[in-house]
Amino acid sequence: MSRSRRTASSPAKRSGSANSGGLGLQIQTKLRERILRWQYPPGHHLGEQELCDELETSRITIREALRALTEQGLVDQFPNRGCFVKQLDVQNTHDLYDMRLALELFVAERLARANPPVELLKRERAYWEPLLQIRAAEPVVAVDFVKADEKFHLSLAREIQNAHIVEALEDINERLRFVRLAGQTTPHRVQTTAGEHLMIMDAIERKDVEAARRTLRRNISHSRNNVEIAISRALTAAQQQRAHRK
């Protein structure tokens, strides 16, 4: 499959993409940046009228932006209450990563003991190999990177044909997406992840169970560390903001 037909877009920012959605995309981007920088901290109420006044735009534009941010996992929307920045639960994040690791180690081991999923590995290599050469100064779209990473791991899980594991991983992805987007997504991070994904696929193809488990564990550990650093920085920033207001 050619790169142009992949469902997950490249995390490298494409020229001209910032203008493709007009005002709605600009508002969505501005709100997302404020959430990820904790200018709007977890639990913050995103009132439509307040945002209209603050950003000098219409309710329709705000609603569209909030709907998109809800789909991205950054905002929770409650009937009759409105929209709120997703709450952060540190212990829950740790528990979700433990569960993710356990499930994906099982997936990697099962795939390494079976016949390699040749077509899947071919498609994923076509996506990740070019990212080994990503330029150091190239801007990266965090949402695209996180979605591509989720797609890679879910694609492997679907190959063992256990719907319960896939459903559990999809749920974990939705719950972790907020904190993952808050992490630092740099060209170096993209390059490292690409290399780890390729090593996981190589181990599966060689039917090397231990190597598959080892490289998978390393990949998820790096993701976890990145998230923990982001949480620590965000909590510190939020405390400083509260202290400054006092």
C-alpha positions as MATLAB code, in Angstrom:
seq = 'MSRSRRTASSPAKRSGSANSGGLGLQIQTKLRERILRWQYPPGHHLGEQELCDELETSRITIREALRALTEQGLVDQFPNRGCFVKQLDVQNTHDLYDMRLALELFVAERLARANPPVELLKRERAYWEPLLQIRAAEPVVAVDFVKADEKFHLSLAREIQNAHIVEALEDINERLRFVRLAGQTTPHRVQTTAGEHLMIMDAIERKDVEAARRTLRRNISHSRNNVEIAISRALTAAQQQRAHRK';
ca = [
       0.000    0.000    0.000;
       1.332    3.431   -0.906;
       1.923    6.025    1.777;
      -0.781    8.263    0.303;
      -3.483    5.689    1.123;
      -2.621    5.075    4.775;
      -5.310    5.952    7.296;
      -2.810    7.418    9.756;
      -1.168   10.565    8.487;
       2.504   11.306    8.937;
       3.375   13.186   12.147;
       5.616   15.494   10.143;
       3.683   18.700    9.544;
       2.779   19.262    5.922;
       3.174   22.653    4.315;
      -0.061   24.588    4.060;
      -1.965   22.373    6.518;
      -2.431   25.212    8.997;
      -4.691   27.019    6.526;
      -6.759   24.034    5.363;
      -9.542   24.442    7.950;
      -9.790   28.216    8.087;
     -10.950   29.926   11.259;
     -12.335   26.736   12.819;
      -8.968   24.991   12.645;
      -7.211   28.078   14.024;
      -9.544   28.172   17.032;
      -9.210   24.434   17.569;
      -5.410   24.716   17.455;
      -5.403   27.630   19.889;
      -7.619   25.794   22.380;
      -5.566   22.609   22.080;
      -2.338   24.509   22.761;
      -3.838   26.173   25.831;
      -4.993   22.807   27.170;
      -1.668   21.078   26.557;
       0.212   23.974   28.139;
      -2.200   23.804   31.082;
      -3.337   27.365   30.566;
      -6.695   25.619   30.875;
      -5.911   23.037   33.605;
      -7.661   19.650   34.022;
     -11.253   20.138   35.131;
     -11.446   23.662   33.735;
     -14.922   24.508   32.438;
     -14.842   25.513   28.781;
     -17.889   27.738   28.652;
     -19.027   28.540   25.138;
     -19.900   32.187   25.740;
     -16.676   32.864   27.660;
     -14.646   31.348   24.824;
     -16.625   33.320   22.238;
     -15.818   36.543   24.055;
     -12.198   35.613   24.683;
     -11.436   34.436   21.154;
     -13.823   36.827   19.378;
     -15.582   34.185   17.353;
     -19.027   32.580   17.009;
     -20.646   29.852   19.105;
     -20.755   27.582   16.048;
     -16.979   27.834   15.641;
     -16.426   27.160   19.361;
     -18.774   24.172   19.318;
     -17.003   22.663   16.318;
     -13.620   23.134   17.993;
     -14.817   21.591   21.265;
     -16.334   18.658   19.392;
     -12.997   18.008   17.658;
     -11.079   18.270   20.945;
     -13.518   15.822   22.530;
     -12.801   13.345   19.722;
      -9.073   13.827   20.319;
      -9.498   12.941   23.992;
      -8.609   16.338   25.410;
     -12.089   17.401   26.487;
     -14.947   15.669   28.309;
     -18.460   16.654   27.275;
     -21.355   16.113   29.701;
     -25.071   16.538   28.892;
     -26.575   19.644   30.495;
     -23.190   20.552   32.014;
     -21.016   21.460   29.067;
     -17.366   20.805   28.260;
     -14.458   20.418   30.646;
     -10.733   19.812   30.168;
     -10.129   16.127   30.849;
      -9.164   15.386   34.425;
      -5.687   14.036   35.140;
      -5.350   10.970   37.357;
      -1.680   10.102   37.926;
      -2.244    6.720   39.567;
      -4.771    5.778   36.904;
      -2.184    6.619   34.234;
       0.351    4.292   35.887;
      -2.238    1.520   36.118;
      -3.240    1.926   32.475;
       0.385    1.647   31.337;
       0.800   -1.522   33.424;
      -2.259   -3.011   31.748;
      -1.138   -1.885   28.293;
       2.282   -3.453   28.795;
       0.828   -6.777   29.945;
      -1.549   -7.008   26.972;
       0.989   -5.957   24.360;
       3.695   -8.300   25.660;
       1.184  -11.101   25.179;
       0.434   -9.871   21.648;
       4.134   -9.659   20.724;
       4.811  -13.155   22.053;
       1.846  -14.682   20.226;
       2.849  -13.050   16.939;
       6.473  -14.143   17.305;
       5.345  -17.760   17.804;
       3.025  -17.709   14.775;
       3.488  -17.169   11.061;
       4.550  -13.532   10.511;
       1.748  -11.225    9.271;
       3.638  -10.393    6.089;
       1.256   -7.841    4.572;
       0.821   -5.945    7.838;
       4.562   -5.763    8.437;
       5.080   -4.539    4.887;
       2.527   -1.736    5.311;
       3.884   -0.652    8.677;
       7.488   -0.643    7.443;
       6.452    1.576    4.543;
       5.160    4.072    7.081;
       7.870    3.970    9.768;
      11.088    3.475    7.775;
      11.000    6.962    6.153;
      10.602    8.504    9.614;
      14.091    7.308   10.534;
      15.284   10.146    8.294;
      13.077   12.881    9.738;
      14.898   16.218    9.859;
      15.820   17.641   13.270;
      14.108   20.960   12.516;
      10.949   19.462   11.013;
       7.735   20.394   12.890;
       5.761   17.438   14.233;
       2.000   17.189   14.708;
       1.527   15.463   18.076;
      -2.004   14.248   17.302;
      -0.856   12.542   14.099;
       2.107   10.943   15.857;
      -0.004    9.556   18.708;
      -2.651    8.232   16.290;
      -0.007    6.556   14.133;
       1.541    4.929   17.190;
      -1.866    3.706   18.379;
      -2.602    2.313   14.910;
       0.676    0.379   14.853;
       0.047   -1.355   18.177;
      -3.633   -2.014   17.470;
      -2.794   -3.485   14.071;
      -0.490   -6.003   15.742;
      -3.156   -6.836   18.322;
      -5.808   -7.447   15.661;
      -3.567  -10.073   14.057;
      -4.017  -12.491   16.986;
      -7.807  -12.287   16.470;
      -8.817  -11.708   20.069;
     -11.524   -9.058   20.057;
     -11.398   -8.614   23.835;
      -7.716   -7.636   23.778;
      -8.298   -5.195   20.912;
     -11.262   -3.649   22.730;
      -9.230   -3.307   25.930;
      -6.336   -1.642   24.097;
      -8.683    0.745   22.287;
     -10.116    1.773   25.661;
      -6.623    2.238   27.122;
      -5.620    4.378   24.140;
      -8.612    6.667   24.637;
      -7.835    7.065   28.332;
      -4.127    7.745   27.771;
      -4.426   10.022   24.747;
      -4.748   13.212   26.787;
      -1.514   12.712   28.737;
       0.299   11.403   25.668;
      -0.563   14.556   23.764;
       0.765   16.585   26.692;
       4.154   14.871   26.288;
       6.969   16.283   24.218;
       6.730   15.176   20.580;
       9.963   16.019   18.787;
      11.607   14.732   15.607;
      14.003   12.780   17.839;
      11.057   11.142   19.612;
       9.486   10.243   16.263;
      12.779    8.807   15.026;
      13.288    6.761   18.198;
       9.757    5.368   18.044;
      10.163    4.478   14.370;
      13.343    2.555   15.154;
      11.691    0.691   18.019;
       8.683   -0.238   15.902;
      10.946   -1.573   13.178;
      12.884   -3.658   15.726;
       9.621   -5.098   17.075;
       8.605   -6.092   13.547;
      12.030   -7.574   12.814;
      11.830   -9.720   15.956;
       8.336  -10.938   15.062;
       9.461  -11.782   11.553;
      12.457  -13.750   12.896;
      10.152  -15.505   15.401;
      12.440  -14.322   18.176;
      10.069  -14.282   21.149;
      12.487  -12.792   23.669;
      13.589  -10.025   21.302;
       9.963   -9.194   20.495;
       9.112   -8.896   24.183;
      12.279   -6.935   24.979;
      11.871   -4.367   22.197;
       8.142   -3.991   22.885;
       8.842   -3.381   26.573;
      11.474   -0.761   25.688;
       9.078    1.021   23.322;
       6.273    1.270   25.869;
       8.707    2.231   28.639;
       9.932    5.186   26.576;
       6.335    6.288   25.989;
       5.596    5.935   29.687;
       8.674    7.928   30.707;
       7.753   10.703   28.287;
       4.265   10.890   29.777;
       5.546   10.877   33.373;
       7.896   13.776   32.598;
       5.017   15.680   30.984;
       2.783   15.086   34.008;
       5.493   16.230   36.407;
       6.135   19.409   34.426;
       2.449   20.140   34.040;
       1.735   19.697   37.736;
       4.647   21.978   38.608;
       3.428   24.602   36.140;
      -0.113   24.409   37.530;
       1.157   24.866   41.091;
       3.192   27.877   40.009;
       0.174   29.395   38.301;
      -1.970   28.935   41.412;
       0.756   30.455   43.596;
       1.081   33.423   41.223;
      -2.686   34.088   41.354;
      -2.509   34.242   45.151;
];
